[in-house]
XYZ file of C-alpha atoms in Angstrom:
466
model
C -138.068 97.220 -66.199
C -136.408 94.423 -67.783
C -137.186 94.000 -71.824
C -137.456 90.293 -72.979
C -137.012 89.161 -76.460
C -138.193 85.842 -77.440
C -136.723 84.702 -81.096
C -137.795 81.658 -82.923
C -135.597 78.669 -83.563
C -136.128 75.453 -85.352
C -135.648 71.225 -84.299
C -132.858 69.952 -85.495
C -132.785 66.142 -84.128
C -135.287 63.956 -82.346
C -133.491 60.601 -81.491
C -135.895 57.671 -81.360
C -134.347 55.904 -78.150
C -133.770 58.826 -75.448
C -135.330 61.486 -74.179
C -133.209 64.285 -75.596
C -134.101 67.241 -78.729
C -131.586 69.131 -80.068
C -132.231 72.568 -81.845
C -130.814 75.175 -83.512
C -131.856 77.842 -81.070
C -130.949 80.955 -83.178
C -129.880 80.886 -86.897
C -127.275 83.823 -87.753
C -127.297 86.308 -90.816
C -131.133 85.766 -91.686
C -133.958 87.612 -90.604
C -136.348 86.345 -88.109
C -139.830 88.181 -86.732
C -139.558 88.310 -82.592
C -142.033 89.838 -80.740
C -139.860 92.815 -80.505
C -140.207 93.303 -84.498
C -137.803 91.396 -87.202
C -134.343 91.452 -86.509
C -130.964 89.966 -87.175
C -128.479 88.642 -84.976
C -124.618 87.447 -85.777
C -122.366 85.134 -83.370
C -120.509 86.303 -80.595
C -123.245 88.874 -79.530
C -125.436 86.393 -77.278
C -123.845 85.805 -73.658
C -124.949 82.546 -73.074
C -124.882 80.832 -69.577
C -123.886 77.534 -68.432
C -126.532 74.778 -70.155
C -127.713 73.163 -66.771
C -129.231 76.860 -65.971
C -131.152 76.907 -68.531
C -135.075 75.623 -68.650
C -137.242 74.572 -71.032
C -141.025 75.556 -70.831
C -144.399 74.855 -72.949
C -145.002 77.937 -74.539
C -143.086 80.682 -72.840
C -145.568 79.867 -69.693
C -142.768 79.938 -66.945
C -145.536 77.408 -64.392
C -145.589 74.715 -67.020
C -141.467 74.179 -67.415
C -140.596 70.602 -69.471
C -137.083 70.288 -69.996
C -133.179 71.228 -69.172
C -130.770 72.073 -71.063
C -128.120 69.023 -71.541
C -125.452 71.662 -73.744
C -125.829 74.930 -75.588
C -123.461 75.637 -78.331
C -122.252 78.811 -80.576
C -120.942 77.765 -84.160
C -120.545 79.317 -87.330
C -124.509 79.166 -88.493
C -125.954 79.759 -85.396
C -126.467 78.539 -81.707
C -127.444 74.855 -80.992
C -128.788 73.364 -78.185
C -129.661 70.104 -76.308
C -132.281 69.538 -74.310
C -133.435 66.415 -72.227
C -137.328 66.142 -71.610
C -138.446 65.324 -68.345
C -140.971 62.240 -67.887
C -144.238 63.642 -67.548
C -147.391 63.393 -69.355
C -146.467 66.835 -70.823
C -142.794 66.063 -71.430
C -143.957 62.487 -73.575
C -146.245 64.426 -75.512
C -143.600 66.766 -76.291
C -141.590 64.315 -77.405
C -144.223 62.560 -79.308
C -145.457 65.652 -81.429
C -141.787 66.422 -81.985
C -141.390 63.069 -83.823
C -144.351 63.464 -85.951
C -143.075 66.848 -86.428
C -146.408 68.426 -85.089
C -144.026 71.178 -82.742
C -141.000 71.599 -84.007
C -140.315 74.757 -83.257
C -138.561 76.915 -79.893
C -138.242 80.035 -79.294
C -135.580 81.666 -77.155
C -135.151 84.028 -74.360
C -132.975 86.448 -74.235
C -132.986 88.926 -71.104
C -131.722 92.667 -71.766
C -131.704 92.953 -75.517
C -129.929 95.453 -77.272
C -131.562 95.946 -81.056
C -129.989 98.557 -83.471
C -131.276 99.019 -86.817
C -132.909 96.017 -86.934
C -129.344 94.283 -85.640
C -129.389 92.776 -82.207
C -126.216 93.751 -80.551
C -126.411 92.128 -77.043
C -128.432 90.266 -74.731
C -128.168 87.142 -72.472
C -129.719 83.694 -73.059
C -132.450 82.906 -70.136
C -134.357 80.050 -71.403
C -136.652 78.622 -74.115
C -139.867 77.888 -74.942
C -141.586 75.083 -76.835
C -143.621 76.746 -79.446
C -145.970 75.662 -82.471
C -144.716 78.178 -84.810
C -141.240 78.929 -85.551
C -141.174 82.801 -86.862
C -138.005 81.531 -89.577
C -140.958 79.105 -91.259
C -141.957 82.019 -93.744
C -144.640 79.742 -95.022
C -146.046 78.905 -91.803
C -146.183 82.354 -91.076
C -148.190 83.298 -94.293
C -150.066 80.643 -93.493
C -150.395 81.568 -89.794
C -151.174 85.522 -91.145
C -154.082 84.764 -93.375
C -156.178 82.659 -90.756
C -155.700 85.980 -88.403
C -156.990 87.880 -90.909
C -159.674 86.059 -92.561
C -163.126 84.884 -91.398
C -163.954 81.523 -92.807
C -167.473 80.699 -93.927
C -168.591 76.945 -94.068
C -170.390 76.341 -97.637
C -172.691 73.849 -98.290
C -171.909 71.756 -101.496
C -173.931 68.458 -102.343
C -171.726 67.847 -105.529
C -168.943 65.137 -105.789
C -165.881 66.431 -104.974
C -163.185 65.812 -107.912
C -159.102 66.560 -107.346
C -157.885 68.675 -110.155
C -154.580 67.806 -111.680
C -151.583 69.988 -110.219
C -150.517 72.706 -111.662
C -146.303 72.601 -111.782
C -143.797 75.038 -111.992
C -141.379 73.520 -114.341
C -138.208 75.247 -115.716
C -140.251 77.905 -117.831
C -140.804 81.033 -115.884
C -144.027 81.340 -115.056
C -145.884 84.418 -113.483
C -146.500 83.089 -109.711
C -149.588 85.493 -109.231
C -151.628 83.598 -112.259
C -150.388 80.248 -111.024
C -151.724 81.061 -107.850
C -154.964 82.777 -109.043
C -155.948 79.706 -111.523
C -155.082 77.474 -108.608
C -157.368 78.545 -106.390
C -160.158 79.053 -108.867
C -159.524 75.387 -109.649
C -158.988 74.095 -106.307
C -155.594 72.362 -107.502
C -152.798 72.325 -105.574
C -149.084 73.962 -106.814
C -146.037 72.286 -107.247
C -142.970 73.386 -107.330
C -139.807 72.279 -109.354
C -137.667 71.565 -106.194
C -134.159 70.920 -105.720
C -133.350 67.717 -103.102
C -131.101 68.697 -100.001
C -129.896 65.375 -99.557
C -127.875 63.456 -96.658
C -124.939 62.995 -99.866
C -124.808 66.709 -100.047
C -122.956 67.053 -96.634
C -120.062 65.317 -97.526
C -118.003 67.929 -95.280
C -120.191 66.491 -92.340
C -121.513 69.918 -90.853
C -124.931 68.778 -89.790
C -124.538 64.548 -89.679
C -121.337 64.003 -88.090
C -119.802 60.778 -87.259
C -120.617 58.730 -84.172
C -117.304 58.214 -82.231
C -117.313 55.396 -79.984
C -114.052 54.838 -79.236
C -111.659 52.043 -79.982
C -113.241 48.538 -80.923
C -113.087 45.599 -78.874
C -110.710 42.975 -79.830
C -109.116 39.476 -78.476
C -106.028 39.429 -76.924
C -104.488 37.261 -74.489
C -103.760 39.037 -71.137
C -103.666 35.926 -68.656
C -101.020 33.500 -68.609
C -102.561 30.126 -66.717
C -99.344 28.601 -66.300
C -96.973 31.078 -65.217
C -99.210 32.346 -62.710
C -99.325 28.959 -61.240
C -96.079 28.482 -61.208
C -95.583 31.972 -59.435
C -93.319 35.074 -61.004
C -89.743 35.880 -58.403
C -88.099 38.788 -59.056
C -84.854 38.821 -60.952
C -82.626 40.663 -59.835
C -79.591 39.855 -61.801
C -78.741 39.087 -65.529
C -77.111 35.421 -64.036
C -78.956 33.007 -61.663
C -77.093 30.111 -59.800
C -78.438 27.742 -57.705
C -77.546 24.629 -55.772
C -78.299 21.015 -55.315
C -78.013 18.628 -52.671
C -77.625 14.864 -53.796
C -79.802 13.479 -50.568
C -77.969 10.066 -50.071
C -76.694 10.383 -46.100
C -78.989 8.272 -44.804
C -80.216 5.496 -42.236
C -79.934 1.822 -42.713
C -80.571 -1.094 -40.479
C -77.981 -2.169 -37.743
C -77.409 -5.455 -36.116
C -76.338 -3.376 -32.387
C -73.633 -5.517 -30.112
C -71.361 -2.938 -31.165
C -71.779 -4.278 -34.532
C -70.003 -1.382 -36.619
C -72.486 1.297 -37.404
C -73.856 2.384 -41.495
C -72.147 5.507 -42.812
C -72.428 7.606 -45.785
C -72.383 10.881 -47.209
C -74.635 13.219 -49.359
C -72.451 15.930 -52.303
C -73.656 18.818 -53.317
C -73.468 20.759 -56.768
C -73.887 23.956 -58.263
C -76.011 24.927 -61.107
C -75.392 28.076 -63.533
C -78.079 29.914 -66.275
C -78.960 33.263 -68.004
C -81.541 35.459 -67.975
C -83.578 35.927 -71.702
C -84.432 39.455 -72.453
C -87.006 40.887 -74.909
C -87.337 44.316 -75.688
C -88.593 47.095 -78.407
C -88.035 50.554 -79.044
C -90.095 53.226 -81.896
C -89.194 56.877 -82.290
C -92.560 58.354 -82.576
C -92.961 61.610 -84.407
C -93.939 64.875 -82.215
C -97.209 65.633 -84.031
C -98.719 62.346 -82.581
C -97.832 63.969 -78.731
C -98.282 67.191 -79.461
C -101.469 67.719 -81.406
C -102.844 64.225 -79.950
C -101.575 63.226 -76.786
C -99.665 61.490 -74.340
C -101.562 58.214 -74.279
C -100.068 56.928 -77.636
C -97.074 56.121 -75.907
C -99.158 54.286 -72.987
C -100.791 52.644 -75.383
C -97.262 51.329 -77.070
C -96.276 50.162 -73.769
C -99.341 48.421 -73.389
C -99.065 46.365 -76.681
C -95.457 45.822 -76.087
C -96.921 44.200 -72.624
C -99.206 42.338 -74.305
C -97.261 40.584 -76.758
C -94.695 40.142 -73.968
C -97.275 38.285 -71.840
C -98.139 35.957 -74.746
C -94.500 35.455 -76.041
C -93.657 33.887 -72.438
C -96.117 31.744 -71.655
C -95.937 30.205 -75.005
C -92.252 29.259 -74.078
C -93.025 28.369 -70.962
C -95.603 25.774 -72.327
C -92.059 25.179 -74.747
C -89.549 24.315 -71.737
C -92.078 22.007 -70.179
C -92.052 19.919 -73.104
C -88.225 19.851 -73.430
C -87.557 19.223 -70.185
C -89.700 17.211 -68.623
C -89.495 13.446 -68.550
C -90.978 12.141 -71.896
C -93.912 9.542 -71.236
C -95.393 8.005 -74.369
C -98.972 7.017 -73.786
C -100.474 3.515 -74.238
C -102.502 2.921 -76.905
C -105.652 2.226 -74.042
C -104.667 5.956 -72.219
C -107.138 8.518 -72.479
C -107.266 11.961 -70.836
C -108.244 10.253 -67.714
C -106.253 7.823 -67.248
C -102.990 9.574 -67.875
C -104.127 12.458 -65.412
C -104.588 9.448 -62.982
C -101.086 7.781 -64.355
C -99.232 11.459 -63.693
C -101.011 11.850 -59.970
C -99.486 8.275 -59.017
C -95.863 8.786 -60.343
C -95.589 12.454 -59.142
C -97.150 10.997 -55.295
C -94.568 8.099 -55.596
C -91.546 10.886 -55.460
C -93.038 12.957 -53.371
C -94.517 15.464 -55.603
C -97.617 17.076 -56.094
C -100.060 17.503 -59.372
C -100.767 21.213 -59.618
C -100.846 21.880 -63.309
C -102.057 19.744 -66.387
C -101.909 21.421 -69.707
C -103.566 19.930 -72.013
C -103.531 19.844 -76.223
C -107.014 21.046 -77.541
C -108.124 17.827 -78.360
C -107.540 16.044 -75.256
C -109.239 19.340 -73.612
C -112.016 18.784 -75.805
C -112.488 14.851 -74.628
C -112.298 15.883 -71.344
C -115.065 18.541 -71.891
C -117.260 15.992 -73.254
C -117.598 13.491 -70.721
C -120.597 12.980 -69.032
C -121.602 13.378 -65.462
C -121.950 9.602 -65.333
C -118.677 9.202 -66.605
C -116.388 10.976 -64.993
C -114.040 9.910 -62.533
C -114.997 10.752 -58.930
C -112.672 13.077 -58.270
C -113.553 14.884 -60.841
C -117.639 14.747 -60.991
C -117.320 16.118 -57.034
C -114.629 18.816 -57.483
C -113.799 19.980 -60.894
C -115.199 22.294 -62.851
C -114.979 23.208 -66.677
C -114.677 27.199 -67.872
C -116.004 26.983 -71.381
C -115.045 30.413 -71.796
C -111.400 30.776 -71.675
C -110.444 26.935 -72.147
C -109.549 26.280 -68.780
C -110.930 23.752 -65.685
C -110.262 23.864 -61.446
C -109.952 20.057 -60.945
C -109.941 21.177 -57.000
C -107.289 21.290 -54.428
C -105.181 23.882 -56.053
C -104.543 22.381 -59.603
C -105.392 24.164 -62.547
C -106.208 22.582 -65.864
C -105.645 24.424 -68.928
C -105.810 24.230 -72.821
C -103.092 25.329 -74.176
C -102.840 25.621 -78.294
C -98.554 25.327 -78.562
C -98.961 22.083 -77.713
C -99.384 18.967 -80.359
C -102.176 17.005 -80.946
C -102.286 14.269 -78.327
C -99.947 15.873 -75.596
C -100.397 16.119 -71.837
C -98.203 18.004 -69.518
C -98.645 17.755 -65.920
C -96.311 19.269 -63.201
C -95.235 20.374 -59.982
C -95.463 23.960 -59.603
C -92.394 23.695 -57.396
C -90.447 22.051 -60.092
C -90.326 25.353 -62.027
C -88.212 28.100 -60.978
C -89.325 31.425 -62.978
C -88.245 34.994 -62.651
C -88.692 38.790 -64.468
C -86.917 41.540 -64.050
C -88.882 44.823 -63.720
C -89.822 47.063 -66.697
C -86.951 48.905 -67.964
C -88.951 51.724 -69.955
C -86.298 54.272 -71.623
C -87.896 57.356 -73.247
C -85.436 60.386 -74.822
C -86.380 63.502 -77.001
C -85.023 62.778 -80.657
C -84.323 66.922 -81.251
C -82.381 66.656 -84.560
C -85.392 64.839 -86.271
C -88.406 66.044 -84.099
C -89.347 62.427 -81.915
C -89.791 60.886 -78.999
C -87.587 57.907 -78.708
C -88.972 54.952 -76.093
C -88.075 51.422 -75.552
C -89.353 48.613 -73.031
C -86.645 45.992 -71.892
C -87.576 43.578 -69.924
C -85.770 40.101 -69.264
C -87.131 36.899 -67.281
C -85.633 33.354 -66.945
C -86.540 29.854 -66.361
C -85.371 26.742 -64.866
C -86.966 22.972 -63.982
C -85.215 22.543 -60.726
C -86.492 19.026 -60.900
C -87.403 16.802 -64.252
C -88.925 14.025 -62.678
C -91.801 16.656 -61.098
C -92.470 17.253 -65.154
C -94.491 14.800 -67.043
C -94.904 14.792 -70.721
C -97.358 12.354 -71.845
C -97.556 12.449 -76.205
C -100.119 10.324 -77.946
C -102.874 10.766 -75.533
C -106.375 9.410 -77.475
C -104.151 9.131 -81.013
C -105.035 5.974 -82.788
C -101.831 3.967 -84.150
């Protein structure tokens, strides 16, 4: 027949918001009373099973079980433990006399126990129990001793009951068995001159460790509203040509009666530019791969990305300006009225409005007009994203604020008009052996070209007083 040992552990957390208790199951080096006589135990001689194998029952009554075990774990001081509470009328009241530290205590199984001396040598963690007296609470047991052994007889007393002052222990030494005697002739209670175990005192955070949740959130700018509406080509080479047709062959009106007929012809030309590149490199040092891990250098190459992304659409936003075809507002133009100023010149050439990027402080007049006051165009089809500064006037064109441009300035454009290409990631990583490194690097190049100025408007001075 199988011996069982049950030893006595203690509550170590009760978190206010879930359902879970953690205790330290079985304390190491110190001497605990089991029902198999006091004994001590040290680490490594518990085999202890996988956590979700284990139960959790209401005083080691196997029909009334109350919990599982979430993780069990072996350190230094002792094994610790986990366990989530199931919802039941039990399992809540568990959890509420926990709280108001009514049970604290558990007391653990162990299957085939091997005791030597007083030492446990072996035996195998089964299970726990929920218990009401923990047998390492010495004064709980004297406590719990003395109402086993005693008989107590109600006395009648008619007299006002006064509280005696305390009687305290100070520094002096003082002969416990008096103190204790006069006490309880006096009815006082006894005090002790205790030292305070405080939170400050575990500044090598054994018992209340840090929270990690991982990194922080923080802005960045991953989307770039422009370029994506212009569309991304591959480049494929560190030059780019292109050519041009000057579109001037074309039909006139002829008299007929072999009247001679209209002629002309149309030239073409050729047009020439470079790719931009933009790159980084770090060597980092081996301990950061080694002893952490891998992802540092993902995470390099994910900044590097990052910056990249913001870098070009700000000169993007940049190339517009410069080469588009500069249109100084009138001193009656508003947001409106250049957007509808913009839609008429593009139409006249045979272009189409697909992106208006906007200063911030033309965005911002356009965000504050009122339903009754917009345009109707825009009342029926756009829409404003107060989020990320951007708007979907409808049909396919994109509104945007955009912060790299001045006060006042309005940029609307053919998509077409824009010719824009990257070149893949060149990512370069090589072992730095004389110095102990990893050496990496990101290359990457893209280039840009208005294919057609007249599909790029620039209005400046939009809603700026003279």
């Amino acid at each position: 027949m199988t011996n069982n040992l049950s030893i006595f552990g203690s509550l170590v957390e009760a978190e206010e918001n879930t359902r879970e208790l953690k205790f330290k199951l079985l304390p190491f080096g110190e001497p605990g009373r089991t029902n198999l006589g006091e004994i001590h135990a040290d680490k490594g001689v518990i085999e202890i099973p996988e956590a979700e194998t284990l139960e959790l029952n209401e005083e080691h009554d196997y029909t009334r079980p109350i919990g599982k075990f979430s993780s069990v774990e072996e350190r230094e001081d002792g094994i610790y433990a986990a366990v989530n509470i199931v919802e039941t009328t039990a399992g809540n009241d568990a959890l509420k006399l926990a709280r108001a530290g009514l049970r604290t205590g558990i007391s653990v199984e162990i299957a085939d126990p091997i005791i030597e001396n007083g030492q446990l040598t072996a035996g195998r963690l089964t299970g726990a129990g929920l218990v009401v007296r923990p047998a390492f609470d010495n004064a709980r047991l004297v406590e719990a001793a003395k109402n086993e052994t005693e008989e107590v007889t109600p006395m009648e007393n008619n007299e006002t009951f006064v509280q005696p002052e305390p009687l305290t222990a100070g520094a002096d030494r003082v002969e416990l068995g008096a103190l204790t005697f006069n006490a309880a002739k006096s009815g006082a209670s006894v005090q002790a001159a205790l030292a305070d175990q405080l939170p400050s005192d575990d500044t090598g955070k054994v018992y209340i460790r840090d929270q990690e949740i991982g990194e922080l959130w923080e802005a960045r700018k991953v989307n770039r509203p422009v370029i994506e509406k212009i569309g991304v080509k591959p480049l494929n080479s560190l030059f780019v040509t292109g050519h041009k047709k000057a579109r001037t062959f074309e039909v006139a009106d002829w008299a007929g009666s072999k009247v001679e007929l209209p002629t002309g012809k149309f030239t073409t030309s050729r047009e020439n530019w470079q790719a931009k590149s933009k790159a980084v490199a770090v060597d980092v040092a081996m301990e950061l791969v080694e002893f952490g891990s891998e992802d540092v250098i993902s995470e390099l190459y994910e900044q590097a990305m990052d910056s990249y992304i913001e870098q070009t659409e700000s000169e993007m936003i940049a190339s517009l300006v410069a080469g588009g075809t500069q249109i100084p507002a009138g001193a009656a133009d508003d947001a409106i009225s250049v957007i509808n100023k913009a839609a008429d010149t593009l139409g006249a050439i045979g272009a189409n409005m697909s992106i208006v990027a906007c200063a911030p402080d033309v965005f911002a007049t356009l965000r504050g007009i009122k339903a009754v006051d917009a345009p109707w165009w825009l009342a029926k089809q756009g829409s404003v994203n107060l989020a990320n500064g951007s708007a979907d006037l409808g049909s396919g064109v994109v509104l945007t604020s955009n912060p790299e441009l001045a006060a006042g300035t309005v940029v609307v454009a053919d998509h077409r008009a824009v010719d824009y290409r990257e070149s893949r990631d060149f990512r370069y990583k090589a072992l730095d052996l004389p110095r102990g490194g990893v050496d990496i690097s990101l290359i990457k190049f893209n280039a840009e070209k208005i294919t057609d100025n007249g599909a790029v408007l620039v209005f400046t001075g939009v809603g700026v007083e003279a």
